[in-house]
Coordinates of C-alpha atoms in Angstrom, one line a residue:
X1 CA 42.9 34.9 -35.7
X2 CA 44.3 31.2 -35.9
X3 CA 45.1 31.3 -32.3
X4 CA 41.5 32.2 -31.9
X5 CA 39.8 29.5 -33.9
X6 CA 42.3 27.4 -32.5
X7 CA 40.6 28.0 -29.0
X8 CA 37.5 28.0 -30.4
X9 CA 37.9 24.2 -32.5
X10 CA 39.1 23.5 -28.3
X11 CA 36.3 24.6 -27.3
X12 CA 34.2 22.6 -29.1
X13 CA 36.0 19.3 -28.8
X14 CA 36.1 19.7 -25.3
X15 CA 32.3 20.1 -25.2
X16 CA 32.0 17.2 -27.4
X17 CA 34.1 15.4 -25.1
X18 CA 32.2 16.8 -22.4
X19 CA 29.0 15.5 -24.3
X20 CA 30.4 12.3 -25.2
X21 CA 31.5 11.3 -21.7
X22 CA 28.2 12.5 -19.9
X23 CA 26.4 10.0 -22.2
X24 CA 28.4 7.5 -21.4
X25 CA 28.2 8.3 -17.7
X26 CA 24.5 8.4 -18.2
X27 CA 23.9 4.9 -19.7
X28 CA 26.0 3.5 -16.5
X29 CA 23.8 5.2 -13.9
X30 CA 20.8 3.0 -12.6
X31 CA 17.9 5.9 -11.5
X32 CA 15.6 4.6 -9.5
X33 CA 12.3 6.0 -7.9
X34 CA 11.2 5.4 -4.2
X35 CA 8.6 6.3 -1.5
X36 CA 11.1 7.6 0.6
X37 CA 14.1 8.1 2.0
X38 CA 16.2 6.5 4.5
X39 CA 16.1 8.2 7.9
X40 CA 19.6 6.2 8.6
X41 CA 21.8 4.1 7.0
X42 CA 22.0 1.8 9.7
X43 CA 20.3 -1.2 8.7
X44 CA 20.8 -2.5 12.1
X45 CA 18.6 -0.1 14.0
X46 CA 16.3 -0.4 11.5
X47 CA 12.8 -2.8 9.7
X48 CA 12.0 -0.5 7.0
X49 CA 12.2 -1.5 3.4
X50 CA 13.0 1.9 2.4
X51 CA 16.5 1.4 4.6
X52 CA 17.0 -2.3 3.4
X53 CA 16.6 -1.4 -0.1
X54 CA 19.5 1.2 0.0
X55 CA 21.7 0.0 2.6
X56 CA 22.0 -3.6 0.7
X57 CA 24.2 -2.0 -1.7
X58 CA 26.9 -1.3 0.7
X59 CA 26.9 -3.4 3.7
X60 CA 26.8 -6.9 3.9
X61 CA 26.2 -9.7 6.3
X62 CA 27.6 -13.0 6.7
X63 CA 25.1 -14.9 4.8
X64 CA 22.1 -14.1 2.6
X65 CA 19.4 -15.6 0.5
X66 CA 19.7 -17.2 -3.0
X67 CA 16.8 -16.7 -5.7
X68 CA 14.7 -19.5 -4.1
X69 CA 15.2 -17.7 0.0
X70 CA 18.0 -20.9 0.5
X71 CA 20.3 -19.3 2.5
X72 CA 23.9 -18.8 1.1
X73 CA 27.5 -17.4 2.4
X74 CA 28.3 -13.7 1.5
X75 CA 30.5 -13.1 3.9
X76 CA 30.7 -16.2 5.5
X77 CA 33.7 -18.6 3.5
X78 CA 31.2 -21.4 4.2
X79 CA 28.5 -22.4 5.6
X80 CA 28.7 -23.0 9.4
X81 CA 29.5 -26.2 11.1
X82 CA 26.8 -26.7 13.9
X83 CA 27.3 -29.4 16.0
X84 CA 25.0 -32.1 16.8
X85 CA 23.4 -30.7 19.4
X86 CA 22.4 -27.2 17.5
X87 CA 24.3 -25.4 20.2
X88 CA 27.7 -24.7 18.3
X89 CA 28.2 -22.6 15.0
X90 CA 31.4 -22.5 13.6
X91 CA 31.3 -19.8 10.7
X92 CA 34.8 -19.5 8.8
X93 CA 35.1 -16.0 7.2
X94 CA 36.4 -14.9 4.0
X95 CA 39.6 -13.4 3.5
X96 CA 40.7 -10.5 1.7
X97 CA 37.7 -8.5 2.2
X98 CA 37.8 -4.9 2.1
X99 CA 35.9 -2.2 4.3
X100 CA 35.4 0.8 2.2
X101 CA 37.8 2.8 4.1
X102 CA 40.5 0.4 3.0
X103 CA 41.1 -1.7 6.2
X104 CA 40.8 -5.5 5.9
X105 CA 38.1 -7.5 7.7
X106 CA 39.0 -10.1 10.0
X107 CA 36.8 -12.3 12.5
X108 CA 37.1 -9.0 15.5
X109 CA 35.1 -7.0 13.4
X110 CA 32.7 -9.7 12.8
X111 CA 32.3 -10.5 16.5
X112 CA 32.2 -6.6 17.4
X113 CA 29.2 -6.6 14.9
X114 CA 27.5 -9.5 16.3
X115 CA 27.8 -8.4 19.2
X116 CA 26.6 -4.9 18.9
X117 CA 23.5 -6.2 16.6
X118 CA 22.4 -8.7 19.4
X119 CA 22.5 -5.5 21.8
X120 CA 20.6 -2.8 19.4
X121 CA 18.6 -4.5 16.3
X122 CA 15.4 -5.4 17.3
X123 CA 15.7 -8.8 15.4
X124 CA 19.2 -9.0 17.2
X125 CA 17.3 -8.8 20.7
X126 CA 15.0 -11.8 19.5
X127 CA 17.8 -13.9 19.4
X128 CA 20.1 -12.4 22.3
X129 CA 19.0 -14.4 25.3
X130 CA 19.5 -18.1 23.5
X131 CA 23.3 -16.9 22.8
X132 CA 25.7 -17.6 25.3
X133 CA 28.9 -16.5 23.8
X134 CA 30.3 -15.1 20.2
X135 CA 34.2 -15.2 19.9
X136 CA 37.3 -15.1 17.4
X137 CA 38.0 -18.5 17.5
X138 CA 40.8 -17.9 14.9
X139 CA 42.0 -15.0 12.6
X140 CA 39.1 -15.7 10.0
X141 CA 36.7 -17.8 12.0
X142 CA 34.0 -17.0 14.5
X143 CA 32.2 -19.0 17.1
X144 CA 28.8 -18.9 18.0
X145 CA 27.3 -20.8 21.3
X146 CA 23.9 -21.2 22.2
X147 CA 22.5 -22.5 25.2
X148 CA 19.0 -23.4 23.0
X149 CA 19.1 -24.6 19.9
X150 CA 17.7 -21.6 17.7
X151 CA 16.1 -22.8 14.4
X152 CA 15.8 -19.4 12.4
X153 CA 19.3 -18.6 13.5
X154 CA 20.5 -18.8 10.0
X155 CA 17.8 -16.7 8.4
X156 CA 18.1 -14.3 10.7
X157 CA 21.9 -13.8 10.2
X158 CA 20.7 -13.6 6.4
X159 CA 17.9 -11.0 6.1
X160 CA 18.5 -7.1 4.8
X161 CA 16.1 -5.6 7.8
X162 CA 17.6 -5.2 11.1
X163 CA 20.4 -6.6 9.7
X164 CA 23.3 -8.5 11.1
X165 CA 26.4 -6.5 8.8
X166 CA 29.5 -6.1 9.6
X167 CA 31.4 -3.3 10.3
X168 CA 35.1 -2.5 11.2
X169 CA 35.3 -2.8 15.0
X170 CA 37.0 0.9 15.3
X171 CA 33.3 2.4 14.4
X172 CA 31.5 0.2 16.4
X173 CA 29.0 2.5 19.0
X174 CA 25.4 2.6 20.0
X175 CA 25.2 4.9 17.1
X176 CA 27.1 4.8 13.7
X177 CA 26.6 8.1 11.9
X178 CA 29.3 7.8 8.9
X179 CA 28.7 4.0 7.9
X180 CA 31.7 1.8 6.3
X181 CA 30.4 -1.3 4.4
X182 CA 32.4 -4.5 2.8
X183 CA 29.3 -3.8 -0.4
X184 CA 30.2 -3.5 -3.6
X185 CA 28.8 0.3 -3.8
X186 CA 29.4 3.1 -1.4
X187 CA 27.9 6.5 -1.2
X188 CA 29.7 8.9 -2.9
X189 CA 26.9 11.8 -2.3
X190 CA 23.6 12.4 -0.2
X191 CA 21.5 15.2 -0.5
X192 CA 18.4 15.4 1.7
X193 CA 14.8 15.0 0.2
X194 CA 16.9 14.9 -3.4
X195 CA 18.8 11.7 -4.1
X196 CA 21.4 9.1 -3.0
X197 CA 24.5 8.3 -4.7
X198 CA 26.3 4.8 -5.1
X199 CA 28.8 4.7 -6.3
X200 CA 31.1 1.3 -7.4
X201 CA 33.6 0.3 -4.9
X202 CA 36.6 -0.7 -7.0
X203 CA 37.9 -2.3 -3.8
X204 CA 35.4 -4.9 -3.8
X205 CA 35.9 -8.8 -3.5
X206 CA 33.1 -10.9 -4.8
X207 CA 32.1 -13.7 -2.8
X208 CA 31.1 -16.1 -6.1
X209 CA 28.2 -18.6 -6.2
X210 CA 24.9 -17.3 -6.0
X211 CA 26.4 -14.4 -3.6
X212 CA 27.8 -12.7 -6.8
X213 CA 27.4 -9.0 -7.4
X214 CA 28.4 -8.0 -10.6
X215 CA 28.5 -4.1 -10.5
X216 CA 27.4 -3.5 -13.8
X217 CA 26.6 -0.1 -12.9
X218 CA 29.3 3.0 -12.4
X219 CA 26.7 4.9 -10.1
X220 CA 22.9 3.8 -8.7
X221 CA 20.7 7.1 -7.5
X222 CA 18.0 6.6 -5.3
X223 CA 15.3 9.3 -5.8
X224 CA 13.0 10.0 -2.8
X225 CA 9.2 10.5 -4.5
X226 CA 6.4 10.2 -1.8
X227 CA 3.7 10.0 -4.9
X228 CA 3.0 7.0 -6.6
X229 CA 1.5 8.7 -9.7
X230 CA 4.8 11.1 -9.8
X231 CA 7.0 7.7 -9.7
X232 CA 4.8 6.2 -12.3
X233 CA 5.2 8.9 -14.3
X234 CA 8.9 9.6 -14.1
X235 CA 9.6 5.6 -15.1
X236 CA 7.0 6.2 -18.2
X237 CA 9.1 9.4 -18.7
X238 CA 12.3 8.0 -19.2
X239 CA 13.1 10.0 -15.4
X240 CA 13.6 7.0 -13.8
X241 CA 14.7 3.4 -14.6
X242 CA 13.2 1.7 -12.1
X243 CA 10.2 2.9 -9.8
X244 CA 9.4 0.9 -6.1
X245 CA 5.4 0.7 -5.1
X246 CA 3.3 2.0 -7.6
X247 CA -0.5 1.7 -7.7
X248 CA -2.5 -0.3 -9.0
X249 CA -4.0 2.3 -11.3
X250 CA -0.6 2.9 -13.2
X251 CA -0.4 -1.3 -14.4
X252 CA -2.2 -0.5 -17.9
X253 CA -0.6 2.5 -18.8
X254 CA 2.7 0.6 -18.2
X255 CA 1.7 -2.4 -20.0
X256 CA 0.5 -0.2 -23.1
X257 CA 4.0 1.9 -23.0
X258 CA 6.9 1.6 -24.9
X259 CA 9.1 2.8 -22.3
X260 CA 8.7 1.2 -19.3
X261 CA 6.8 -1.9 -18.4
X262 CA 5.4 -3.6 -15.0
X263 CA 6.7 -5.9 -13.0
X264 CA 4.6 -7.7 -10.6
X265 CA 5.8 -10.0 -7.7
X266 CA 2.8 -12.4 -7.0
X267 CA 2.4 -12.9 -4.4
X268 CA 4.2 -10.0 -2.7
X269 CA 2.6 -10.0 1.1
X270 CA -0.5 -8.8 3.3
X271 CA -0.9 -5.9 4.7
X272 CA -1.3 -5.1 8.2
X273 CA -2.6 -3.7 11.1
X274 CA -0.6 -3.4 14.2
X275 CA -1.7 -3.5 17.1
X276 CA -0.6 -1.3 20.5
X277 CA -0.7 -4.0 23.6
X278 CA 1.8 -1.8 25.2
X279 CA -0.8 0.9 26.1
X280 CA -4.3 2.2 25.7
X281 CA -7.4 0.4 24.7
X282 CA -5.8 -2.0 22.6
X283 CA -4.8 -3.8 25.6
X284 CA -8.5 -4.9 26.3
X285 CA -9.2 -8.3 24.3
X286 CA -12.8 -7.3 23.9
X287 CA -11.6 -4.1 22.1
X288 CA -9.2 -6.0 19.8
X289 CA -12.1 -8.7 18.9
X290 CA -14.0 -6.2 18.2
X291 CA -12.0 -4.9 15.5
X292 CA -11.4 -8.2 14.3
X293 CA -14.8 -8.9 14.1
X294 CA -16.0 -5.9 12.3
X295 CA -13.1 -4.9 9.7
X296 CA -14.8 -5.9 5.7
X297 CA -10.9 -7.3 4.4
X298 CA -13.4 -7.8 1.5
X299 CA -14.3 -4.1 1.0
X300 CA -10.4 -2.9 2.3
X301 CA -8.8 -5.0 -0.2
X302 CA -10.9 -4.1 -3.2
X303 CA -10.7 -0.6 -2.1
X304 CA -6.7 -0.7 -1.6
X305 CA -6.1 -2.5 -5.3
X306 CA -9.2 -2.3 -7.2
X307 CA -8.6 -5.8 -9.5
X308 CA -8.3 -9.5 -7.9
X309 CA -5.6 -10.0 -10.0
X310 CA -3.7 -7.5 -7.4
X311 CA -5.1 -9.3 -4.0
X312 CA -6.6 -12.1 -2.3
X313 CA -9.2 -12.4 0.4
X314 CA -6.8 -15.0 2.3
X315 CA -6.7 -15.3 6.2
X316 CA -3.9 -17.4 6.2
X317 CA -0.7 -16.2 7.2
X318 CA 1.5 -17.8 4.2
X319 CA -0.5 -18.4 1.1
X320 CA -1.4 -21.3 -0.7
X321 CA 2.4 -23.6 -1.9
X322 CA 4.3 -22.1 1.0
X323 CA 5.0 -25.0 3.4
X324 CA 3.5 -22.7 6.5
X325 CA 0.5 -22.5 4.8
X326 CA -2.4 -23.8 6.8
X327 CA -5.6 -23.1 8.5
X328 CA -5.3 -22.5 12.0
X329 CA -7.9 -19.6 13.5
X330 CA -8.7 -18.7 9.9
X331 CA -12.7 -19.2 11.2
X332 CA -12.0 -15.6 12.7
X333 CA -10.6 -14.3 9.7
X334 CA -13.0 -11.6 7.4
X335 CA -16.0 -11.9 10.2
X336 CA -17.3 -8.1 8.4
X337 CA -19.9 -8.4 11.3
X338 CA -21.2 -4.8 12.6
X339 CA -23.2 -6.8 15.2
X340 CA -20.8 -8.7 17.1
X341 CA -18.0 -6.1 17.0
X342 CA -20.7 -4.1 19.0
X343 CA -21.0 -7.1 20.9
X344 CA -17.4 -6.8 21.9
X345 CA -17.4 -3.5 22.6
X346 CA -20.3 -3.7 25.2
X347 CA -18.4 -6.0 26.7
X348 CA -15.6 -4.0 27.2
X349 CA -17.5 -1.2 28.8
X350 CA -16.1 0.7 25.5
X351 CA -16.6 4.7 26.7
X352 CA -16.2 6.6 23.8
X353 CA -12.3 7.4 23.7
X354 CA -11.4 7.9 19.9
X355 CA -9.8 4.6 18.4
X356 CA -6.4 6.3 16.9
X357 CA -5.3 5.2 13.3
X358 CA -1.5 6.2 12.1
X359 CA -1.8 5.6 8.6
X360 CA 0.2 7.3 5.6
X361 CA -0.9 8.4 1.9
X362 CA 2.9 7.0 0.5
X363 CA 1.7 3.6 0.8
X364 CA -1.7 4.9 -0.8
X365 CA -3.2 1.5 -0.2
X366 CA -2.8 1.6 3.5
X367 CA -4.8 5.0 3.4
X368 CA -7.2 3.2 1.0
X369 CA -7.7 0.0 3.5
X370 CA -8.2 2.5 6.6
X371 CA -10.9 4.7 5.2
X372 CA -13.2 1.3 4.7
X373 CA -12.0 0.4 8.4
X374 CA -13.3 3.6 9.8
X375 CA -16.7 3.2 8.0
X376 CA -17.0 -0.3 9.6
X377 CA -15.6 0.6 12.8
X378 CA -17.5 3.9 13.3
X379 CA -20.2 1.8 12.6
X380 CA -19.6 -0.8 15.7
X381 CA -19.8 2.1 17.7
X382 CA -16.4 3.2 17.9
X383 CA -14.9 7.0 17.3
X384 CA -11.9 6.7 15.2
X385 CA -9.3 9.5 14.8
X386 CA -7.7 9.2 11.4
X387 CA -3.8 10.1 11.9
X388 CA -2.5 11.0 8.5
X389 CA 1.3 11.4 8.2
X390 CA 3.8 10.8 5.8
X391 CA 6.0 7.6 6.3
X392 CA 8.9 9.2 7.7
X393 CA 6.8 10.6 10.4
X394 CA 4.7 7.0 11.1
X395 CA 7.8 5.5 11.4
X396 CA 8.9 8.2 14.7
X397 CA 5.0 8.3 16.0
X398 CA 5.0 4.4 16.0
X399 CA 8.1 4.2 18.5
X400 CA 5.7 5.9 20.9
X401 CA 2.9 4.2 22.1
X402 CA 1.2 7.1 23.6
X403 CA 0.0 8.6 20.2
X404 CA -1.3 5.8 18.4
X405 CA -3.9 2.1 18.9
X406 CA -3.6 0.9 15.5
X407 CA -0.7 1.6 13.1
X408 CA -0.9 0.3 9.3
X409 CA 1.9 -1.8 7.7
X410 CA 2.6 -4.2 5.8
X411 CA 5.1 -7.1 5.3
X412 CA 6.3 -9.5 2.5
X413 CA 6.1 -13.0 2.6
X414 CA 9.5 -14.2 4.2
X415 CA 11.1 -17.7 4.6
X416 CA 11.1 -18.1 8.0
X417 CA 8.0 -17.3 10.4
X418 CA 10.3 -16.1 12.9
X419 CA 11.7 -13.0 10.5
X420 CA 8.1 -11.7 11.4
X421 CA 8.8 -9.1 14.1
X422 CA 5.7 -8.8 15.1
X423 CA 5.3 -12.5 16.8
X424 CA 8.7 -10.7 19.2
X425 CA 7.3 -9.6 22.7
X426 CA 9.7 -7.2 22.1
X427 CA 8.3 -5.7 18.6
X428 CA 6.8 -2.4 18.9
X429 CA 3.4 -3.6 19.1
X430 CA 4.4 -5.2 22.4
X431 CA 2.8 -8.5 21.9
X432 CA 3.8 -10.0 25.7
X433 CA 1.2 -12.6 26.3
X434 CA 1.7 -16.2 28.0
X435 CA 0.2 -18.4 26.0
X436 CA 1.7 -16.7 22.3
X437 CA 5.6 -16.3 24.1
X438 CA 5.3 -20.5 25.2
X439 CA 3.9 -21.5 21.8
X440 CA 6.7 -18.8 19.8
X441 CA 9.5 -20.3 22.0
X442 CA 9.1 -24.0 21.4
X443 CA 8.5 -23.4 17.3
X444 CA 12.0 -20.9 17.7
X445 CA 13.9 -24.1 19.6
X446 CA 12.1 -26.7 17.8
X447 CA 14.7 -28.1 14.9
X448 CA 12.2 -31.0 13.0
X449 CA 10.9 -29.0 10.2
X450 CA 7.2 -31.3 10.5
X451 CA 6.9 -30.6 13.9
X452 CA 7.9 -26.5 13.4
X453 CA 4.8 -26.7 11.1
X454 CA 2.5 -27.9 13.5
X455 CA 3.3 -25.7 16.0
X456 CA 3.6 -22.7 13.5
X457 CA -0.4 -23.5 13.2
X458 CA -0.5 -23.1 17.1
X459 CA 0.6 -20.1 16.6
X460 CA -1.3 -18.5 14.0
X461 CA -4.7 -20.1 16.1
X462 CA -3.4 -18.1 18.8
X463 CA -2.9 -14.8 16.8
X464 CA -6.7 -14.9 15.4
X465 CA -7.7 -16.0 19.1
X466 CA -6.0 -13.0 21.2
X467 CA -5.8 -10.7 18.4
X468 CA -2.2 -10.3 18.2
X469 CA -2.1 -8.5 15.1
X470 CA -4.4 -8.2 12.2
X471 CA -4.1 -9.5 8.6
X472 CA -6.0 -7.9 5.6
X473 CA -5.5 -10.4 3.1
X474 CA -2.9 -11.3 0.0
X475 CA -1.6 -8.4 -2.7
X476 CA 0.7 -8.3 -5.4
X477 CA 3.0 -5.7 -5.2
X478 CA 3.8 -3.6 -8.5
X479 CA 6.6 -1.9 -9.2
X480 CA 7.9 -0.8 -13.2
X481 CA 11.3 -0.9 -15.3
X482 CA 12.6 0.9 -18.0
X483 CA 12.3 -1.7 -21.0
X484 CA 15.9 -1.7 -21.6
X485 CA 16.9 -2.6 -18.3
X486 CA 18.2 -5.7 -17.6
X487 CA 19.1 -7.9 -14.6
X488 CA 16.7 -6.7 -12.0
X489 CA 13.9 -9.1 -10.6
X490 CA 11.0 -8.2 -9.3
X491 CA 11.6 -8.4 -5.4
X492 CA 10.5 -7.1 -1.7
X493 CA 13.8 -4.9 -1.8
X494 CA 15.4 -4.7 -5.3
X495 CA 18.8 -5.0 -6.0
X496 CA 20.9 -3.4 -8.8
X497 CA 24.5 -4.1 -8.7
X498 CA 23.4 -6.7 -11.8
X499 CA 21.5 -4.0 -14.0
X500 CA 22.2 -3.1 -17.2
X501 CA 20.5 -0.3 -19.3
X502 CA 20.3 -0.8 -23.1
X503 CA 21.5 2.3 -25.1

């Protein structure tokens, strides 16, 4: 009978150990909700957020942005020496860094990476024909020549999305299936359409300085949720930490909770709509003015966000304070004229073939925005086919530009013009004309910050003139936080190795 109490007092101790510790475990995991999942974790081979926003966590790259987009070393030791004539970099790289499969990085893997991200990253490609050579020039530096100088060189070697990271040089192929970062998390568990877990790599080295990632968290889970309602709720729940792109619709609610709260970057980015100049009607400039001319940003935006506190009706391409703001084509900006879009289309002999919009309900403002456009559009004269998808599917159909015209996106507002794919002639929108490449390629070489903004105003009066791509306007993004968590800012793609969750 004692022996028996005995195990039963076990028992119970071991369940309130059990308890105890799964408490504990709980107040060190960071839950957070998002639209999606990655479809790789690859960050090279791929621009979405929903990759960047994982993938940061356990890759890195050699440098990386501070909290005003200054551009900092992560894995870099320093920043480069570049000679006088912008044609040499000379990046030193840190020692004692650890891949996550315990081997030490040294400048090969670094040059392997390079090398493979100027051959398969479509930001990579951007930059590929101005370099001439990468190479070890020692154990823990790397050389870098050019045979142009390259101005956004350094941003580019910076940004999250089709990033430059480095990998060891033994896993280096067209395709990387089992990833192995230098970050200070690594995934300890992935279950399709469930969650992602990060875990901390004990391993890791800090680089220090504005670099610095604390890992204050044991273990960060990334949720897939394709609803926005479902992810505001889960957040007001108590479900969910942290929760990516919600709507507009859930800022009260958050505001009024004692919960969660919102978190609202101002101004976040614009919204876009890409066009296909590889094939298919959009490759007739009467088609594309047409469009231009007869989309209501006025209507799309107060449909998409419902307040002006969440948008503005802005045709520039960087708002107002951002040293690229200026006002270069925006006379064709928000025309929300039926008559001269049907204008256009005369002109182009237009015959009736359906306009084709990819468009997905996870970003619910994009659906939002593209139900006015149709309206409008229908209303020039044009058949539109409405192509609703989830964003895991937009993302495959956009790689093909047989099945859509006019794809829906949108991007933040980023440091450098150049970190705007779209501007690329070899982007998936296919924007290859004359006049935009010579104009792109002389504010890319172009190392005088005045004169970069005077030809950056070029080339935004050449987007509005050929109709490169279209912006809708300005928005705010919101996204919402548990009210005891600490150490996350509100950002494009947020980071979490610095959050802390209150008990």
């Amino acid at each position: 009978m004692n022996r028996t109490l005995f195990q039963l007092s076990g028992i119970s101790i071991l369940a309130l150990g059990l308890a105890v510790a799964s408490q504990a475990q709980a107040q060190t995991t960071v839950d957070v909700a998002m639209i999606g999942e990655p479809d790789t974790f690859d960050p090279m081979v791929s621009t979405k957020d929903v990759v960047s926003i994982v993938t940061q966590h356990f890759v890195e790259t050699l440098f990386t942005f501070d909290e005003n987009w200054a551009t900092v070393p992560l894995l870099a030791a320093a920043m480069p020496d570049v000679s006088d004539d912008g044609l040499t970099y000379v990046i030193p790289i840190r020692e004692g860094v650890t891949f996550h499969d315990g081997s030490s990085m040294d400048a090969a893997d670094v040059v392997g990476s390079l090398e493979r991200w100027l051959k398969v990253a479509s930001r990579g490609k951007s930059v590929a024909a101005y370099v001439d050579s990468v190479e070890a020039s020692g154990d823990y530096e790397v050389t870098l020549r050019l045979n142009q100088p390259y101005a956004p060189l350094l941003s580019l070697l910076a940004f999250s999305n089709s990033a430059a990271v480095v990998y060891p040089e033994e896993i280096l192929d067209d395709r990387i299936e089992d990833v192995v970062g230098t970050g200070p998390y690594e995934i300890a568990d992935y279950v399709p359409d469930q969650y992602i877990q990060l875990v901390r790599f004990d391993g890791y080295t800090q680089p220090g300085g504005a670099a610095e990632r604390k890992q204050i968290p044991d273990e960060i889970r990334f949720v897939p949720v394709a609803d926005p309602n479902t992810r505001a709720e889960g957040l007001l729940s108590g479900q969910f930490d942290f929760a990516d792109s919600l709507s507009t619709e859930s800022y009260d609610r958050l505001e009024a909770s004692d919960v969660a709260e919102p978190l609202m970057l101002e101004p976040f980015g614009w919204p876009v709509f890409a066009m296909n100049r590889n094939k298919g009607m959009m490759t007739d400039i009467e088609i594309r003015r047409a469009v231009q001319a007869a989309l209501p940003f006025d209507d799309m935006l107060y449909a998409a966000f419902g307040d002006e506190k969440f948008y503005q009706v802005d045709g520039a391409l960087f708002p107002e304070g951002w040293v690229w703001n200026n006002d270069g084509g925006v006379e064709l900006y928000n025309q929300n004229d039926i008559e001269a879009a049907s204008k256009h289309l005369e002109e182009a002999g237009y015959d009736g073939t359906p306009l084709r919009i990819l468009t997905s309900r996870q970003y619910e403002f994009h659906y939002q925005m593209a139900l006015v456009a149709e309206m409008a559009l229908e209303a020039s004269g044009f058949e539109v086919e409405m192509d609703v998808v989830d964003w895991a599917t937009l993302a495959e159909r956009r790689n093909n530009p047989d099945l859509w015209d006019i794809y829906i996106t949108h991007s933040p507002f980023l440091p450098e013009p150049a970190l705007i794919s779209s501007f690329s002639a070899k982007a998936l929108e296919g924007w290859d004309e004359p006049a935009k490449n010579e104009i792109y390629t002389r504010f890319i070489t172009e190392t005088d910050p005045a004169v970069r903004k005077e030809i950056f105003k070029e080339l935004q009066t050449e987007l509005y003139e050929d109709v490169g791509f279209i912006k809708v306007g300005n928005f705010n993004s919101l996204q919402g936080k548990s009210r005891a968590m600490e150490g996350v800012a509100p950002s494009p793609w947020p980071q979490f190795w610095n959050a802390s969750v209150a008990e």
